[in-house]
GROMACS .gro file of C-alpha atoms in nm:
model
  278
    1UNK     CA    1   3.798   5.851  11.000
    2UNK     CA    2   4.125   5.751  11.186
    3UNK     CA    3   4.154   5.374  11.316
    4UNK     CA    4   4.386   5.288  11.586
    5UNK     CA    5   4.483   4.937  11.575
    6UNK     CA    6   4.615   4.744  11.802
    7UNK     CA    7   4.821   4.407  11.933
    8UNK     CA    8   4.834   4.235  12.221
    9UNK     CA    9   5.133   4.061  12.112
   10UNK     CA   10   5.332   4.404  11.969
   11UNK     CA   11   5.582   4.485  12.258
   12UNK     CA   12   5.644   4.102  12.242
   13UNK     CA   13   5.728   4.075  11.830
   14UNK     CA   14   5.900   4.435  11.835
   15UNK     CA   15   6.156   4.357  12.104
   16UNK     CA   16   6.218   3.976  11.908
   17UNK     CA   17   6.226   4.178  11.567
   18UNK     CA   18   6.560   4.084  11.431
   19UNK     CA   19   6.744   4.445  11.314
   20UNK     CA   20   6.786   4.568  10.963
   21UNK     CA   21   7.072   4.443  10.806
   22UNK     CA   22   7.354   4.662  10.840
   23UNK     CA   23   7.513   4.593  10.476
   24UNK     CA   24   7.189   4.668  10.290
   25UNK     CA   25   7.243   4.922  10.037
   26UNK     CA   26   7.106   5.293  10.032
   27UNK     CA   27   6.908   5.377   9.775
   28UNK     CA   28   7.105   5.594   9.598
   29UNK     CA   29   7.346   5.277   9.565
   30UNK     CA   30   7.065   5.081   9.376
   31UNK     CA   31   7.127   5.092   9.041
   32UNK     CA   32   6.901   5.248   8.805
   33UNK     CA   33   6.847   5.264   8.405
   34UNK     CA   34   6.655   5.586   8.186
   35UNK     CA   35   6.300   5.443   8.087
   36UNK     CA   36   6.112   5.678   7.891
   37UNK     CA   37   6.217   6.036   8.048
   38UNK     CA   38   6.248   5.905   8.494
   39UNK     CA   39   6.561   5.675   8.684
   40UNK     CA   40   6.392   5.354   8.697
   41UNK     CA   41   6.546   5.109   9.003
   42UNK     CA   42   6.682   4.791   8.839
   43UNK     CA   43   6.540   4.525   9.125
   44UNK     CA   44   6.268   4.251   9.164
   45UNK     CA   45   6.015   4.177   9.384
   46UNK     CA   46   6.204   4.004   9.661
   47UNK     CA   47   6.470   4.260   9.733
   48UNK     CA   48   6.266   4.578   9.734
   49UNK     CA   49   6.018   4.437   9.976
   50UNK     CA   50   6.364   4.346  10.121
   51UNK     CA   51   6.512   4.664  10.092
   52UNK     CA   52   6.227   4.879  10.192
   53UNK     CA   53   6.169   4.717  10.543
   54UNK     CA   54   6.595   4.693  10.604
   55UNK     CA   55   6.539   5.099  10.554
   56UNK     CA   56   6.209   5.131  10.683
   57UNK     CA   57   6.400   5.003  11.061
   58UNK     CA   58   6.716   5.154  10.982
   59UNK     CA   59   6.547   5.513  11.099
   60UNK     CA   60   6.263   5.388  11.335
   61UNK     CA   61   6.327   5.619  11.658
   62UNK     CA   62   6.560   5.885  11.479
   63UNK     CA   63   6.298   6.127  11.381
   64UNK     CA   64   6.467   6.199  11.029
   65UNK     CA   65   6.237   6.252  10.721
   66UNK     CA   66   6.110   5.896  10.518
   67UNK     CA   67   6.275   5.781  10.281
   68UNK     CA   68   6.006   5.806   9.975
   69UNK     CA   69   5.928   5.505   9.746
   70UNK     CA   70   5.680   5.589   9.402
   71UNK     CA   71   5.625   5.395   9.092
   72UNK     CA   72   5.559   5.508   8.773
   73UNK     CA   73   5.334   5.357   8.476
   74UNK     CA   74   5.284   5.493   8.099
   75UNK     CA   75   5.047   5.712   8.248
   76UNK     CA   76   5.288   5.902   8.461
   77UNK     CA   77   5.562   5.883   8.157
   78UNK     CA   78   5.326   6.106   7.974
   79UNK     CA   79   5.255   6.289   8.235
   80UNK     CA   80   5.631   6.338   8.350
   81UNK     CA   81   5.719   6.470   8.009
   82UNK     CA   82   5.424   6.754   7.956
   83UNK     CA   83   5.391   6.833   8.326
   84UNK     CA   84   5.720   7.025   8.435
   85UNK     CA   85   5.506   7.010   8.811
   86UNK     CA   86   5.409   6.602   8.773
   87UNK     CA   87   5.808   6.571   8.666
   88UNK     CA   88   5.938   6.777   9.005
   89UNK     CA   89   5.736   6.586   9.258
   90UNK     CA   90   5.895   6.169   9.110
   91UNK     CA   91   6.206   6.376   9.150
   92UNK     CA   92   6.175   6.408   9.497
   93UNK     CA   93   6.157   6.024   9.525
   94UNK     CA   94   6.455   5.809   9.659
   95UNK     CA   95   6.369   5.555   9.451
   96UNK     CA   96   6.100   5.536   9.109
   97UNK     CA   97   5.949   5.168   9.039
   98UNK     CA   98   5.844   5.004   8.719
   99UNK     CA   99   5.521   4.959   8.798
  100UNK     CA  100   5.424   4.838   8.422
  101UNK     CA  101   5.479   4.527   8.201
  102UNK     CA  102   5.531   4.760   7.859
  103UNK     CA  103   5.863   4.967   8.095
  104UNK     CA  104   6.038   4.601   8.160
  105UNK     CA  105   5.946   4.450   7.783
  106UNK     CA  106   6.140   4.816   7.662
  107UNK     CA  107   6.440   4.808   7.907
  108UNK     CA  108   6.535   4.485   7.687
  109UNK     CA  109   6.563   4.639   7.445
  110UNK     CA  110   6.689   5.009   7.425
  111UNK     CA  111   6.929   4.976   7.832
  112UNK     CA  112   7.234   4.850   7.848
  113UNK     CA  113   7.030   4.682   8.172
  114UNK     CA  114   6.697   4.512   8.226
  115UNK     CA  115   6.462   4.556   8.441
  116UNK     CA  116   6.400   4.143   8.609
  117UNK     CA  117   6.000   4.222   8.638
  118UNK     CA  118   5.675   4.465   8.701
  119UNK     CA  119   5.708   4.654   9.055
  120UNK     CA  120   5.371   4.668   9.125
  121UNK     CA  121   5.255   4.807   9.445
  122UNK     CA  122   4.938   4.536   9.448
  123UNK     CA  123   5.222   4.265   9.468
  124UNK     CA  124   5.499   4.414   9.660
  125UNK     CA  125   5.236   4.489   9.929
  126UNK     CA  126   5.239   4.068   9.979
  127UNK     CA  127   5.607   4.093   9.974
  128UNK     CA  128   5.665   4.326  10.226
  129UNK     CA  129   5.394   4.194  10.409
  130UNK     CA  130   5.548   3.853  10.483
  131UNK     CA  131   5.956   3.980  10.568
  132UNK     CA  132   5.717   4.280  10.778
  133UNK     CA  133   5.567   3.933  10.941
  134UNK     CA  134   5.901   3.825  10.996
  135UNK     CA  135   6.073   4.163  11.123
  136UNK     CA  136   5.786   4.323  11.328
  137UNK     CA  137   5.784   4.626  11.102
  138UNK     CA  138   5.506   4.822  11.136
  139UNK     CA  139   5.240   4.957  10.827
  140UNK     CA  140   5.012   5.244  10.813
  141UNK     CA  141   4.725   5.190  10.529
  142UNK     CA  142   4.668   5.586  10.392
  143UNK     CA  143   4.400   5.619  10.192
  144UNK     CA  144   4.005   5.500  10.009
  145UNK     CA  145   3.693   5.540  10.141
  146UNK     CA  146   3.642   5.439  10.507
  147UNK     CA  147   3.448   5.156  10.412
  148UNK     CA  148   3.814   5.042  10.179
  149UNK     CA  149   4.062   5.054  10.452
  150UNK     CA  150   3.875   4.933  10.678
  151UNK     CA  151   3.871   4.599  10.488
  152UNK     CA  152   4.198   4.651  10.317
  153UNK     CA  153   4.315   4.606  10.649
  154UNK     CA  154   4.103   4.384  10.717
  155UNK     CA  155   4.181   4.152  10.438
  156UNK     CA  156   4.539   4.164  10.499
  157UNK     CA  157   4.490   4.057  10.817
  158UNK     CA  158   4.370   3.792  10.781
  159UNK     CA  159   4.665   3.720  10.514
  160UNK     CA  160   4.874   3.769  10.725
  161UNK     CA  161   4.805   3.723  11.105
  162UNK     CA  162   5.165   3.831  11.240
  163UNK     CA  163   5.142   4.224  11.052
  164UNK     CA  164   5.133   4.473  11.303
  165UNK     CA  165   4.967   4.760  11.180
  166UNK     CA  166   5.024   5.067  11.348
  167UNK     CA  167   4.754   5.259  11.253
  168UNK     CA  168   4.497   5.366  10.958
  169UNK     CA  169   4.294   5.599  10.806
  170UNK     CA  170   4.059   5.684  10.493
  171UNK     CA  171   4.199   5.954  10.258
  172UNK     CA  172   3.886   6.154  10.293
  173UNK     CA  173   3.989   6.427  10.472
  174UNK     CA  174   4.044   6.834  10.397
  175UNK     CA  175   4.379   7.049  10.352
  176UNK     CA  176   4.326   7.210  10.661
  177UNK     CA  177   4.317   6.901  10.857
  178UNK     CA  178   4.707   6.782  10.717
  179UNK     CA  179   4.843   6.941  11.037
  180UNK     CA  180   4.584   6.696  11.322
  181UNK     CA  181   4.644   6.390  11.041
  182UNK     CA  182   5.063   6.457  11.015
  183UNK     CA  183   5.037   6.403  11.430
  184UNK     CA  184   4.835   6.165  11.470
  185UNK     CA  185   5.048   5.980  11.216
  186UNK     CA  186   5.374   6.097  11.371
  187UNK     CA  187   5.231   5.960  11.715
  188UNK     CA  188   5.119   5.612  11.563
  189UNK     CA  189   5.503   5.545  11.413
  190UNK     CA  190   5.467   5.286  11.166
  191UNK     CA  191   5.808   5.213  10.999
  192UNK     CA  192   5.609   5.168  10.606
  193UNK     CA  193   5.371   5.448  10.578
  194UNK     CA  194   5.137   5.377  10.230
  195UNK     CA  195   4.961   5.618  10.083
  196UNK     CA  196   4.660   5.561   9.838
  197UNK     CA  197   4.510   5.843   9.686
  198UNK     CA  198   4.638   5.839   9.323
  199UNK     CA  199   4.895   6.042   9.089
  200UNK     CA  200   4.926   6.334   9.150
  201UNK     CA  201   4.766   6.379   9.451
  202UNK     CA  202   4.956   6.091   9.679
  203UNK     CA  203   5.290   6.280   9.503
  204UNK     CA  204   5.133   6.634   9.611
  205UNK     CA  205   5.083   6.497  10.005
  206UNK     CA  206   5.438   6.353  10.000
  207UNK     CA  207   5.603   6.659   9.877
  208UNK     CA  208   5.431   6.909  10.154
  209UNK     CA  209   5.457   6.682  10.426
  210UNK     CA  210   5.754   6.434  10.387
  211UNK     CA  211   6.011   6.624  10.605
  212UNK     CA  212   5.726   6.691  10.899
  213UNK     CA  213   5.661   6.274  10.933
  214UNK     CA  214   5.948   6.233  11.094
  215UNK     CA  215   5.816   5.951  11.273
  216UNK     CA  216   5.741   5.755  10.959
  217UNK     CA  217   6.060   5.534  10.834
  218UNK     CA  218   5.985   5.496  10.479
  219UNK     CA  219   5.613   5.599  10.215
  220UNK     CA  220   5.544   5.403   9.931
  221UNK     CA  221   5.250   5.556   9.773
  222UNK     CA  222   5.028   5.308   9.614
  223UNK     CA  223   4.761   5.397   9.398
  224UNK     CA  224   4.452   5.260   9.378
  225UNK     CA  225   4.617   4.956   9.561
  226UNK     CA  226   4.324   4.956   9.886
  227UNK     CA  227   4.043   4.921   9.635
  228UNK     CA  228   4.278   4.672   9.498
  229UNK     CA  229   4.323   4.520   9.848
  230UNK     CA  230   3.957   4.551  10.021
  231UNK     CA  231   3.770   4.367   9.689
  232UNK     CA  232   3.663   4.662   9.572
  233UNK     CA  233   3.806   4.629   9.268
  234UNK     CA  234   3.960   4.290   9.075
  235UNK     CA  235   4.265   4.299   8.857
  236UNK     CA  236   4.297   4.164   8.580
  237UNK     CA  237   4.345   3.777   8.484
  238UNK     CA  238   4.708   3.613   8.492
  239UNK     CA  239   4.718   3.606   8.095
  240UNK     CA  240   4.687   3.977   8.016
  241UNK     CA  241   4.923   4.087   8.337
  242UNK     CA  242   5.142   3.893   8.183
  243UNK     CA  243   5.136   4.028   7.813
  244UNK     CA  244   5.059   4.349   7.926
  245UNK     CA  245   4.699   4.413   7.932
  246UNK     CA  246   4.648   4.499   8.300
  247UNK     CA  247   4.571   4.878   8.148
  248UNK     CA  248   4.290   4.733   7.885
  249UNK     CA  249   4.141   4.481   8.149
  250UNK     CA  250   4.111   4.853   8.383
  251UNK     CA  251   3.987   5.084   8.112
  252UNK     CA  252   3.687   4.772   7.950
  253UNK     CA  253   3.607   4.815   8.374
  254UNK     CA  254   3.597   5.166   8.368
  255UNK     CA  255   3.555   5.292   8.034
  256UNK     CA  256   3.436   5.656   8.091
  257UNK     CA  257   3.668   5.712   8.349
  258UNK     CA  258   3.977   5.532   8.186
  259UNK     CA  259   3.888   5.539   7.800
  260UNK     CA  260   4.040   5.874   7.708
  261UNK     CA  261   4.359   5.872   7.938
  262UNK     CA  262   4.471   5.549   7.847
  263UNK     CA  263   4.394   5.595   7.484
  264UNK     CA  264   4.617   5.924   7.458
  265UNK     CA  265   4.910   5.885   7.729
  266UNK     CA  266   5.011   5.525   7.627
  267UNK     CA  267   5.084   5.628   7.265
  268UNK     CA  268   5.273   5.898   7.426
  269UNK     CA  269   5.429   5.641   7.653
  270UNK     CA  270   5.537   5.390   7.393
  271UNK     CA  271   5.667   5.660   7.182
  272UNK     CA  272   5.901   5.837   7.544
  273UNK     CA  273   6.027   5.416   7.578
  274UNK     CA  274   6.204   5.441   7.250
  275UNK     CA  275   6.315   5.764   7.298
  276UNK     CA  276   6.397   5.869   7.567
  277UNK     CA  277   6.550   5.518   7.730
  278UNK     CA  278   6.904   5.451   7.791
   0.00000   0.00000   0.00000
């Protein structure tokens, strides 16, 4: 189900919105380190949010394929090391963020340049929304069930009243519907398209359709973001997050779905961080 989101003050805000910074570095200019075999951006959340907004606005109305930012955690490191298709999908991204505290900790010991902090999408979306309120950057949420998607949008609009939503769409559609979906998103012309299907479904969608999403400025893959924004799922307590145990909290909530996954990929990820980082 697609939702068109209108805003009476959008036009006025768009006209008054500041231009992206002309001196903003390109994604290729962002320093990276190799962690577990993947190139990971060395950024903090504030810089990442500002640059994502700058890059998205700089492509508004130009008819170019969008820039593409994704994230990696221990499971992704393990999957990329064992599955050539998944590794190739992540290689298509312009930038990869570290969405895992163990990656940040490991970087302090095995990399010449440590990561300043974890860039969890569940935090980054709020940083980006605060910037977007001031710049008129338009969001589009794609993914989740109809109810989860609706609540995620409603909750974000309640938190950030000046945030502009170009549209929203749940993730329940068939492959043969993608042409119509791409046309719909292009017509809405969001600056940032947040896609939450989970790995690797969201990466496959981007790979198939990125070249056609010319009405979009930037794509950010988002995993289970909308479940958290909607309140369908809760995040780990702050102390568990700080000690890199959010995965354990989620596994306790969903042991059947996540138990085997985390107990197999996490040890492999630790080995990868120790042996394939620099």
